[in-house]
mmCIF file of C-alpha atoms and ligand atoms in Angstrom:
data_model
loop_
_atom_site.group_PDB
_atom_site.id
_atom_site.type_symbol
_atom_site.label_atom_id
_atom_site.label_comp_id
_atom_site.label_asym_id
_atom_site.label_seq_id
_atom_site.Cartn_x
_atom_site.Cartn_y
_atom_site.Cartn_z
ATOM 1 C CA MET A 266 0.000 0.000 0.000
ATOM 2 C CA THR A 267 1.136 3.539 -0.613
ATOM 3 C CA GLU A 268 1.267 6.278 1.984
ATOM 4 C CA ASN A 269 -1.833 7.825 0.496
ATOM 5 C CA SER A 270 -3.925 4.766 1.183
ATOM 6 C CA SER A 271 -3.315 5.032 4.890
ATOM 7 C CA GLU A 272 -4.401 8.663 4.697
ATOM 8 C CA GLY A 273 -7.683 7.506 3.206
ATOM 9 C CA SER A 274 -7.407 9.246 -0.151
ATOM 10 C CA TYR A 275 -6.336 6.208 -2.167
ATOM 11 C CA ARG A 276 -9.037 5.061 -4.544
ATOM 12 C CA ALA A 277 -9.668 1.702 -6.157
ATOM 13 C CA GLY A 278 -12.526 0.317 -8.179
ATOM 14 C CA PHE A 279 -13.915 -0.896 -11.464
ATOM 15 C CA ALA A 280 -14.571 0.867 -14.744
ATOM 16 C CA VAL A 281 -16.045 -0.883 -17.751
ATOM 17 C CA LEU A 282 -15.338 0.152 -21.332
ATOM 18 C CA VAL A 283 -18.293 -0.314 -23.650
ATOM 19 C CA GLY A 284 -19.057 0.722 -27.208
ATOM 20 C CA ARG A 285 -19.755 -0.524 -30.692
ATOM 21 C CA PRO A 286 -17.525 -3.211 -32.152
ATOM 22 C CA ASN A 287 -14.238 -1.713 -33.368
ATOM 23 C CA ALA A 288 -14.604 1.485 -31.297
ATOM 24 C CA GLY A 289 -11.099 1.080 -29.867
ATOM 25 C CA LYS A 290 -11.918 -0.325 -26.408
ATOM 26 C CA SER A 291 -9.197 -2.959 -26.311
ATOM 27 C CA THR A 292 -6.545 -0.668 -27.763
ATOM 28 C CA LEU A 293 -7.399 1.904 -25.104
ATOM 29 C CA THR A 294 -7.351 -0.790 -22.409
ATOM 30 C CA ASN A 295 -3.836 -1.788 -23.433
ATOM 31 C CA ALA A 296 -2.683 1.832 -23.554
ATOM 32 C CA LEU A 297 -4.062 2.495 -20.070
ATOM 33 C CA VAL A 298 -2.535 -0.663 -18.594
ATOM 34 C CA GLY A 299 0.751 -0.012 -20.387
ATOM 35 C CA GLN A 300 0.964 -3.560 -21.648
ATOM 36 C CA LYS A 301 -0.975 -5.743 -24.048
ATOM 37 C CA VAL A 302 -3.674 -7.565 -22.114
ATOM 38 C CA ALA A 303 -6.317 -7.644 -24.843
ATOM 39 C CA ILE A 304 -5.946 -8.503 -28.503
ATOM 40 C CA THR A 305 -7.043 -5.955 -31.086
ATOM 41 C CA SER A 306 -7.818 -6.018 -34.783
ATOM 42 C CA ALA A 307 -9.351 -3.992 -37.566
ATOM 43 C CA LYS A 308 -12.199 -6.529 -37.731
ATOM 44 C CA PRO A 309 -15.271 -5.782 -35.646
ATOM 45 C CA GLN A 310 -16.144 -8.146 -32.780
ATOM 46 C CA THR A 311 -12.612 -9.107 -31.904
ATOM 47 C CA THR A 312 -13.106 -9.237 -28.128
ATOM 48 C CA ARG A 313 -15.252 -12.155 -27.002
ATOM 49 C CA HIS A 314 -15.015 -12.122 -23.235
ATOM 50 C CA THR A 315 -14.587 -9.529 -20.536
ATOM 51 C CA ILE A 316 -10.942 -8.820 -19.827
ATOM 52 C CA ARG A 317 -9.654 -7.153 -16.703
ATOM 53 C CA GLY A 318 -6.699 -4.841 -17.076
ATOM 54 C CA ILE A 319 -5.281 -3.202 -13.983
ATOM 55 C CA VAL A 320 -3.932 0.348 -13.999
ATOM 56 C CA HIS A 321 -1.601 1.125 -11.088
ATOM 57 C CA ARG A 322 -0.884 4.700 -10.099
ATOM 58 C CA GLU A 323 0.474 6.252 -6.936
ATOM 59 C CA ASP A 324 -2.916 7.358 -5.684
ATOM 60 C CA PHE A 325 -5.310 4.927 -7.321
ATOM 61 C CA GLN A 326 -5.836 1.508 -8.772
ATOM 62 C CA LEU A 327 -8.231 1.316 -11.667
ATOM 63 C CA ILE A 328 -9.564 -2.053 -12.730
ATOM 64 C CA LEU A 329 -10.668 -1.759 -16.331
ATOM 65 C CA VAL A 330 -13.095 -4.226 -17.775
ATOM 66 C CA ASP A 331 -12.746 -4.427 -21.547
ATOM 67 C CA THR A 332 -15.850 -5.906 -23.145
ATOM 68 C CA PRO A 333 -17.044 -7.297 -26.470
ATOM 69 C CA GLY A 334 -18.540 -4.606 -28.704
ATOM 70 C CA LEU A 335 -22.286 -4.233 -28.336
ATOM 71 C CA HIS A 336 -24.316 -4.731 -31.499
ATOM 72 C CA ARG A 337 -27.566 -6.163 -32.767
ATOM 73 C CA PRO A 338 -26.889 -9.874 -32.340
ATOM 74 C CA ARG A 339 -27.235 -12.176 -35.345
ATOM 75 C CA THR A 340 -26.095 -15.391 -33.696
ATOM 76 C CA LEU A 341 -26.405 -17.082 -30.339
ATOM 77 C CA LEU A 342 -22.789 -16.103 -29.719
ATOM 78 C CA GLY A 343 -23.663 -12.441 -30.319
ATOM 79 C CA GLN A 344 -26.588 -12.697 -27.921
ATOM 80 C CA ARG A 345 -24.403 -14.289 -25.239
ATOM 81 C CA LEU A 346 -21.777 -11.579 -25.613
ATOM 82 C CA ASN A 347 -24.368 -8.805 -25.268
ATOM 83 C CA ASP A 348 -25.769 -10.473 -22.140
ATOM 84 C CA LEU A 349 -22.260 -10.697 -20.754
ATOM 85 C CA VAL A 350 -21.723 -6.962 -21.173
ATOM 86 C CA ALA A 351 -25.147 -6.127 -19.702
ATOM 87 C CA GLY A 352 -24.274 -8.231 -16.637
ATOM 88 C CA THR A 353 -20.986 -6.381 -16.188
ATOM 89 C CA LEU A 354 -22.542 -2.911 -16.343
ATOM 90 C CA SER A 355 -24.285 -3.178 -13.007
ATOM 91 C CA GLU A 356 -21.150 -4.359 -11.202
ATOM 92 C CA VAL A 357 -18.813 -1.454 -11.869
ATOM 93 C CA ASP A 358 -18.294 1.984 -10.351
ATOM 94 C CA THR A 359 -18.248 3.861 -13.631
ATOM 95 C CA ILE A 360 -18.723 3.364 -17.355
ATOM 96 C CA GLY A 361 -16.479 4.566 -20.175
ATOM 97 C CA PHE A 362 -18.603 4.753 -23.314
ATOM 98 C CA CYS A 363 -16.275 4.654 -26.327
ATOM 99 C CA LEU A 364 -17.347 6.591 -29.416
ATOM 100 C CA PRO A 365 -14.858 6.697 -32.299
ATOM 101 C CA ALA A 366 -14.186 10.245 -33.516
ATOM 102 C CA ASN A 367 -13.932 9.117 -37.120
ATOM 103 C CA GLU A 368 -17.429 7.667 -37.293
ATOM 104 C CA LYS A 369 -20.731 9.496 -37.126
ATOM 105 C CA ILE A 370 -22.924 8.760 -34.138
ATOM 106 C CA GLY A 371 -25.393 6.177 -35.381
ATOM 107 C CA PRO A 372 -28.198 3.871 -34.320
ATOM 108 C CA GLY A 373 -25.638 1.476 -32.840
ATOM 109 C CA ASP A 374 -24.416 4.159 -30.418
ATOM 110 C CA ARG A 375 -27.965 5.175 -29.548
ATOM 111 C CA PHE A 376 -28.841 1.545 -28.829
ATOM 112 C CA ILE A 377 -25.980 1.432 -26.306
ATOM 113 C CA ALA A 378 -26.704 4.884 -24.852
ATOM 114 C CA ASN A 379 -30.283 3.813 -24.168
ATOM 115 C CA GLN A 380 -29.084 0.712 -22.340
ATOM 116 C CA LEU A 381 -26.766 2.856 -20.228
ATOM 117 C CA ALA A 382 -29.545 5.329 -19.478
ATOM 118 C CA ALA A 383 -31.486 2.539 -17.800
ATOM 119 C CA LEU A 384 -28.767 2.139 -15.147
ATOM 120 C CA PRO A 385 -29.527 4.202 -12.069
ATOM 121 C CA ASN A 386 -26.872 6.500 -10.572
ATOM 122 C CA LYS A 387 -23.973 5.285 -12.674
ATOM 123 C CA PRO A 388 -21.579 7.993 -13.876
ATOM 124 C CA ILE A 389 -21.089 7.601 -17.611
ATOM 125 C CA ILE A 390 -18.000 9.095 -19.232
ATOM 126 C CA ALA A 391 -17.991 9.508 -22.993
ATOM 127 C CA LEU A 392 -14.577 8.613 -24.398
ATOM 128 C CA VAL A 393 -14.160 9.952 -27.912
ATOM 129 C CA THR A 394 -11.533 7.573 -29.300
ATOM 130 C CA LYS A 395 -9.186 7.639 -32.319
ATOM 131 C CA THR A 396 -8.912 11.442 -32.351
ATOM 132 C CA ASP A 397 -5.725 11.152 -34.425
ATOM 133 C CA LEU A 398 -7.876 10.139 -37.394
ATOM 134 C CA VAL A 399 -9.804 13.412 -37.665
ATOM 135 C CA SER A 400 -9.071 17.111 -38.080
ATOM 136 C CA ARG A 401 -9.407 19.507 -35.199
ATOM 137 C CA ALA A 402 -12.552 21.000 -36.699
ATOM 138 C CA ALA A 403 -14.166 17.595 -37.202
ATOM 139 C CA LEU A 404 -13.285 16.641 -33.640
ATOM 140 C CA THR A 405 -14.930 19.768 -32.255
ATOM 141 C CA GLU A 406 -18.056 19.014 -34.224
ATOM 142 C CA HIS A 407 -18.037 15.424 -33.021
ATOM 143 C CA LEU A 408 -17.621 16.459 -29.381
ATOM 144 C CA ILE A 409 -20.659 18.717 -29.681
ATOM 145 C CA ALA A 410 -22.683 15.834 -31.142
ATOM 146 C CA VAL A 411 -21.573 13.554 -28.312
ATOM 147 C CA GLU A 412 -22.600 16.129 -25.699
ATOM 148 C CA ALA A 413 -25.977 16.415 -27.390
ATOM 149 C CA LEU A 414 -26.423 12.632 -27.421
ATOM 150 C CA GLY A 415 -25.699 12.553 -23.693
ATOM 151 C CA ARG A 416 -28.254 15.223 -22.847
ATOM 152 C CA GLU A 417 -30.838 13.702 -25.162
ATOM 153 C CA VAL A 418 -30.581 10.119 -23.953
ATOM 154 C CA LEU A 419 -29.385 10.451 -20.367
ATOM 155 C CA GLY A 420 -31.270 13.617 -19.528
ATOM 156 C CA GLY A 421 -30.064 16.277 -17.088
ATOM 157 C CA LEU A 422 -26.440 17.201 -17.678
ATOM 158 C CA GLY A 423 -25.849 14.132 -19.817
ATOM 159 C CA PHE A 424 -22.433 12.495 -19.640
ATOM 160 C CA ALA A 425 -20.446 13.030 -16.439
ATOM 161 C CA ASP A 426 -17.523 13.952 -18.672
ATOM 162 C CA VAL A 427 -16.507 13.856 -22.327
ATOM 163 C CA VAL A 428 -12.843 13.067 -22.949
ATOM 164 C CA PRO A 429 -11.210 12.956 -26.393
ATOM 165 C CA VAL A 430 -8.402 10.398 -26.530
ATOM 166 C CA SER A 431 -6.040 8.707 -28.965
ATOM 167 C CA ALA A 432 -4.509 5.452 -27.818
ATOM 168 C CA ALA A 433 -2.436 5.325 -30.992
ATOM 169 C CA GLU A 434 -0.740 8.653 -30.290
ATOM 170 C CA ASP A 435 -0.875 8.539 -26.499
ATOM 171 C CA PHE A 436 -3.002 11.669 -26.429
ATOM 172 C CA GLN A 437 -4.924 12.099 -23.159
ATOM 173 C CA VAL A 438 -4.622 8.424 -22.153
ATOM 174 C CA ASP A 439 -3.526 9.486 -18.686
ATOM 175 C CA THR A 440 -6.403 11.943 -18.474
ATOM 176 C CA VAL A 441 -8.820 9.087 -19.143
ATOM 177 C CA ALA A 442 -7.272 7.115 -16.270
ATOM 178 C CA LYS A 443 -7.602 10.094 -13.922
ATOM 179 C CA VAL A 444 -11.173 10.904 -14.908
ATOM 180 C CA LEU A 445 -12.293 7.296 -14.454
ATOM 181 C CA ALA A 446 -10.387 7.023 -11.171
ATOM 182 C CA GLY A 447 -12.202 10.113 -9.922
ATOM 183 C CA HIS A 448 -15.329 7.986 -9.785
ATOM 184 C CA MET A 449 -13.732 5.184 -7.775
ATOM 185 C CA PRO A 450 -14.517 4.861 -4.089
ATOM 186 C CA VAL A 451 -11.878 5.405 -1.427
ATOM 187 C CA SER A 452 -10.493 1.911 -0.965
ATOM 188 C CA PRO A 453 -7.239 0.050 -0.475
ATOM 189 C CA PRO A 454 -5.838 -1.583 -3.634
ATOM 190 C CA LEU A 455 -7.827 -4.594 -4.829
ATOM 191 C CA TYR A 456 -5.003 -6.290 -6.736
ATOM 192 C CA PRO A 457 -1.389 -6.908 -5.771
ATOM 193 C CA GLU A 458 1.135 -4.365 -6.983
ATOM 194 C CA GLY A 459 2.343 -5.071 -10.485
ATOM 195 C CA GLU A 460 -0.489 -7.410 -11.465
ATOM 196 C CA LEU A 461 -1.738 -6.239 -14.848
ATOM 197 C CA THR A 462 -4.508 -8.710 -15.592
ATOM 198 C CA ASP A 463 -6.215 -11.754 -14.172
ATOM 199 C CA GLU A 464 -6.476 -13.476 -17.531
ATOM 200 C CA PRO A 465 -5.342 -17.100 -17.348
ATOM 201 C CA VAL A 466 -2.182 -17.735 -19.363
ATOM 202 C CA ALA A 467 -3.847 -20.331 -21.591
ATOM 203 C CA VAL A 468 -6.528 -17.812 -22.551
ATOM 204 C CA MET A 469 -3.952 -15.139 -23.383
ATOM 205 C CA VAL A 470 -2.034 -17.624 -25.508
ATOM 206 C CA ALA A 471 -5.208 -18.625 -27.382
ATOM 207 C CA GLU A 472 -6.050 -14.974 -27.940
ATOM 208 C CA LEU A 473 -2.620 -14.158 -29.359
ATOM 209 C CA ILE A 474 -3.057 -16.993 -31.847
ATOM 210 C CA ARG A 475 -6.538 -15.781 -32.775
ATOM 211 C CA GLU A 476 -5.152 -12.269 -33.261
ATOM 212 C CA ALA A 477 -2.490 -13.568 -35.621
ATOM 213 C CA ALA A 478 -5.031 -15.698 -37.479
ATOM 214 C CA LEU A 479 -7.431 -12.758 -37.906
ATOM 215 C CA GLU A 480 -4.904 -10.849 -39.951
ATOM 216 C CA GLY A 481 -5.634 -11.155 -43.634
ATOM 217 C CA VAL A 482 -8.885 -13.127 -43.433
ATOM 218 C CA ARG A 483 -12.113 -11.617 -44.696
ATOM 219 C CA ASP A 484 -15.885 -11.727 -44.693
ATOM 220 C CA GLU A 485 -17.380 -14.171 -42.223
ATOM 221 C CA LEU A 486 -14.177 -15.982 -41.376
ATOM 222 C CA PRO A 487 -13.072 -13.773 -38.455
ATOM 223 C CA HIS A 488 -16.369 -14.503 -36.709
ATOM 224 C CA SER A 489 -16.138 -18.220 -37.431
ATOM 225 C CA LEU A 490 -12.767 -18.599 -35.797
ATOM 226 C CA ALA A 491 -12.276 -19.857 -32.249
ATOM 227 C CA VAL A 492 -9.014 -20.918 -30.613
ATOM 228 C CA VAL A 493 -8.520 -23.280 -27.692
ATOM 229 C CA VAL A 494 -5.212 -24.132 -26.022
ATOM 230 C CA GLU A 495 -5.393 -27.838 -25.235
ATOM 231 C CA GLU A 496 -2.148 -28.209 -23.354
ATOM 232 C CA ILE A 497 1.028 -26.392 -22.388
ATOM 233 C CA GLN A 498 3.748 -28.852 -21.520
ATOM 234 C CA GLU A 499 7.403 -28.573 -20.673
ATOM 235 C CA ARG A 500 9.557 -30.472 -23.177
ATOM 236 C CA GLU A 501 11.420 -33.245 -21.413
ATOM 237 C CA GLY A 502 15.143 -33.652 -21.560
ATOM 238 C CA ARG A 503 15.956 -29.961 -21.942
ATOM 239 C CA SER A 504 18.628 -28.289 -19.887
ATOM 240 C CA GLU A 505 17.385 -25.979 -17.154
ATOM 241 C CA ASP A 506 18.769 -22.838 -18.770
ATOM 242 C CA ASN A 507 17.230 -23.665 -22.153
ATOM 243 C CA PRO A 508 13.674 -24.838 -21.522
ATOM 244 C CA LEU A 509 11.061 -25.307 -24.237
ATOM 245 C CA LEU A 510 7.308 -25.385 -23.856
ATOM 246 C CA ASP A 511 5.134 -27.436 -26.177
ATOM 247 C CA VAL A 512 1.900 -25.571 -26.774
ATOM 248 C CA HIS A 513 -0.907 -27.628 -28.333
ATOM 249 C CA VAL A 514 -3.670 -25.594 -29.873
ATOM 250 C CA ASN A 515 -6.870 -26.225 -31.806
ATOM 251 C CA LEU A 516 -8.259 -23.620 -34.178
ATOM 252 C CA TYR A 517 -11.957 -24.117 -34.878
ATOM 253 C CA VAL A 518 -13.786 -22.898 -37.959
ATOM 254 C CA GLU A 519 -17.380 -23.478 -39.012
ATOM 255 C CA ARG A 520 -16.963 -25.008 -42.466
ATOM 256 C CA SER A 521 -14.389 -27.091 -44.298
ATOM 257 C CA SER A 522 -13.973 -24.353 -46.922
ATOM 258 C CA GLN A 523 -12.786 -22.099 -44.100
ATOM 259 C CA LYS A 524 -10.408 -24.764 -42.895
ATOM 260 C CA ALA A 525 -8.720 -24.735 -46.294
ATOM 261 C CA ILE A 526 -8.329 -20.948 -46.162
ATOM 262 C CA ILE A 527 -6.826 -20.938 -42.683
ATOM 263 C CA ILE A 528 -4.336 -23.663 -43.571
ATOM 264 C CA GLY A 529 -3.422 -22.103 -46.905
ATOM 265 C CA LYS A 530 -1.551 -23.642 -49.823
ATOM 266 C CA GLY A 531 0.662 -26.400 -48.503
ATOM 267 C CA GLY A 532 0.058 -25.117 -44.964
ATOM 268 C CA ALA A 533 1.782 -21.818 -45.703
ATOM 269 C CA ARG A 534 -0.815 -19.580 -44.067
ATOM 270 C CA LEU A 535 -1.006 -21.588 -40.876
ATOM 271 C CA ARG A 536 2.789 -21.585 -40.593
ATOM 272 C CA ASP A 537 2.717 -17.837 -40.992
ATOM 273 C CA VAL A 538 0.106 -17.463 -38.252
ATOM 274 C CA GLY A 539 2.209 -19.703 -36.016
ATOM 275 C CA SER A 540 5.398 -17.751 -36.413
ATOM 276 C CA ARG A 541 3.660 -14.418 -35.880
ATOM 277 C CA ALA A 542 1.858 -15.612 -32.758
ATOM 278 C CA ARG A 543 4.956 -17.311 -31.387
ATOM 279 C CA LEU A 544 6.798 -14.022 -30.874
ATOM 280 C CA GLY A 545 4.050 -12.611 -28.664
ATOM 281 C CA ILE A 546 3.620 -15.859 -26.754
ATOM 282 C CA GLU A 547 7.336 -16.214 -26.061
ATOM 283 C CA LYS A 548 7.357 -12.660 -24.768
ATOM 284 C CA LEU A 549 4.374 -13.428 -22.555
ATOM 285 C CA LEU A 550 5.739 -16.695 -21.171
ATOM 286 C CA GLY A 551 9.365 -15.631 -21.074
ATOM 287 C CA THR A 552 10.520 -18.872 -22.635
ATOM 288 C CA ARG A 553 10.865 -20.496 -26.044
ATOM 289 C CA ILE A 554 7.915 -22.467 -27.287
ATOM 290 C CA TYR A 555 7.017 -25.002 -29.927
ATOM 291 C CA LEU A 556 3.566 -24.237 -31.343
ATOM 292 C CA ASP A 557 1.531 -27.194 -32.499
ATOM 293 C CA LEU A 558 -1.511 -25.868 -34.388
ATOM 294 C CA HIS A 559 -4.429 -27.969 -35.609
ATOM 295 C CA VAL A 560 -7.433 -26.725 -37.549
ATOM 296 C CA LYS A 561 -10.790 -28.396 -36.935
ATOM 297 C CA VAL A 562 -14.335 -27.884 -38.142
ATOM 298 C CA ALA A 563 -17.007 -27.309 -35.496
ATOM 299 C CA LYS A 564 -20.018 -26.931 -37.752
ATOM 300 C CA ASP A 565 -21.904 -23.647 -37.177
ATOM 301 C CA TRP A 566 -20.583 -23.376 -33.627
ATOM 302 C CA GLN A 567 -21.701 -19.745 -33.264
ATOM 303 C CA ARG A 568 -25.349 -20.876 -33.339
ATOM 304 C CA ASP A 569 -25.045 -24.147 -31.474
ATOM 305 C CA PRO A 570 -25.510 -24.019 -27.683
ATOM 306 C CA LYS A 571 -23.635 -27.269 -27.116
ATOM 307 C CA GLN A 572 -20.594 -26.269 -29.122
ATOM 308 C CA LEU A 573 -20.633 -22.777 -27.613
ATOM 309 C CA GLY A 574 -20.427 -24.379 -24.187
ATOM 310 C CA LYS A 575 -17.471 -26.496 -25.250
ATOM 311 C CA LEU A 576 -15.670 -23.431 -26.579
ATOM 312 C CA GLY A 577 -16.196 -21.591 -23.325
ATOM 313 C CA PHE A 578 -19.125 -19.269 -24.116
HETATM 314 N N1 GTP B 766 -5.748 5.513 -35.580
HETATM 315 C C1 GTP B 766 -6.175 4.892 -34.479
HETATM 316 N N2 GTP B 766 -6.646 3.646 -34.567
HETATM 317 C C2 GTP B 766 -7.080 3.051 -33.436
HETATM 318 C C3 GTP B 766 -7.062 3.711 -32.177
HETATM 319 N N3 GTP B 766 -7.578 2.871 -31.256
HETATM 320 C C4 GTP B 766 -7.892 1.740 -31.924
HETATM 321 N N4 GTP B 766 -7.595 1.844 -33.230
HETATM 322 C C5 GTP B 766 -7.786 0.815 -34.293
HETATM 323 O O1 GTP B 766 -9.147 0.472 -34.371
HETATM 324 C C6 GTP B 766 -9.324 -0.916 -34.628
HETATM 325 C C7 GTP B 766 -10.201 -1.533 -33.555
HETATM 326 O O2 GTP B 766 -9.545 -1.452 -32.318
HETATM 327 P P1 GTP B 766 -9.918 -2.398 -31.086
HETATM 328 O O3 GTP B 766 -9.220 -1.856 -29.913
HETATM 329 O O4 GTP B 766 -9.699 -3.830 -31.450
HETATM 330 O O5 GTP B 766 -11.486 -2.113 -30.976
HETATM 331 P P2 GTP B 766 -12.545 -2.765 -29.962
HETATM 332 O O6 GTP B 766 -13.494 -1.695 -29.596
HETATM 333 O O7 GTP B 766 -11.851 -3.457 -28.853
HETATM 334 O O8 GTP B 766 -13.272 -3.810 -30.919
HETATM 335 P P3 GTP B 766 -14.158 -5.120 -30.497
HETATM 336 O O9 GTP B 766 -13.369 -5.937 -29.544
HETATM 337 O O10 GTP B 766 -14.354 -5.804 -31.810
HETATM 338 O O11 GTP B 766 -15.448 -4.608 -29.941
HETATM 339 C C8 GTP B 766 -7.924 -1.507 -34.674
HETATM 340 O O12 GTP B 766 -7.522 -1.607 -36.008
HETATM 341 C C9 GTP B 766 -7.099 -0.486 -33.917
HETATM 342 O O13 GTP B 766 -5.753 -0.457 -34.333
HETATM 343 C C10 GTP B 766 -6.535 5.045 -32.123
HETATM 344 O O14 GTP B 766 -6.446 5.704 -31.087
HETATM 345 N N5 GTP B 766 -6.115 5.579 -33.309
HETATM 346 MG MG1 MG B 767 -11.939 -5.391 -28.249
#
C-alpha cells in the first residue's frame, strides 16, 4: 500500500469500457494498462469475453473491464456476448462509453446509450476515441454531437464527462485514467502491486493466436474462428537454462472451406500465423515455445448451444 492509502485518499474500483464493435476499447485498455492484455484487430467483434486490465498509479488503482462490442446480435454467440456486457454494467463503479471520432454517431451508439440510461446513478464518461484520425474542426463538431447525445438520452447534464483520446498517439490516455479514477470509491488496492490482468495464461495464448489468425482473413471468417489451447507442456530432456514449452492448440472454424483458407496452400498460411503468434507468446511466457496448431471444423458453432459451451461461451 502507498502512503496515500493510509491517509484515506487512495481510490480503487472498477470501470467498464463499452461501445460498438471496433470502437477502440481494447486498444485503449492496453494503452491504459501499459501492456498488451487484450488482442485488437481492424475486424469488428474481436473481443469475445470480458478482460480485466489493472492500472496502477500512486494514488489509485483502476480495474478496467474491456468488453465485447455491443451490437444487434445475429447469432447465439452475439446474444451471449451482449448479455455478458449487460451483466458487467451493473457491477462497476463507472462506465467509459467509447465513441470513435472518425465515425458518425449512429443507431448502434444510440442503442448502447439507451441501455446505459437505464442504469440508475452510474456515472457515464464519454470517451471519444481515435482522435488522431480526424481534423481539429471535425473533432470539435463530433464532441458537440456527443454532448448532445448525452443530454438527449441520459437527460439532465448528460455524460459526467466527455474526454477525447487517442490510444495510438498517447493523447490524453492518462487523463482518461484520472477521470475514471475520480469515480472510484476510497479503498485500499484490490489487486497486488504489479499485477496487470487476471487473464489465465492459456486464454492469453489462445487470444494471441486468434489475433495472428485474424490478420488477412475476410468476410465471415473472423467470426467463425475460435481458438482453444489444449495443453502447455514442458519439453522433457531440456537443460534448465534452455527450456522449451510445447503448446498444443486447436483452431476451430465453421466449415471445411474455411479450414482450407486458414491452412493455406501447402500449410503456408497456418505456418505464418504460427510464427507471428509465437513471438508474442514467447514474450508473454518468457521462454521459447514449440507451437503445435491444428485446424478443426465445429459446424456452425456460433449458433449451437452445445458447441458454444465447449468453446467456453
Ligand atoms: N488511428 C487509431 N486507430 C485506433 C485507435 N484505437 C484503436 N484503433 C484501431 O481500431 C481498430 C479496432 O480497435 P480495437 O481496440 O480492437 O477495438 P474494440 O473496440 O476493442 O473492438 P471489439 O473488440 O471488436 O469490440 C484496430 O484496427 C485499432 O488499431 C486510435 O487511437 N487511433
Ligand atoms: Mg476489443
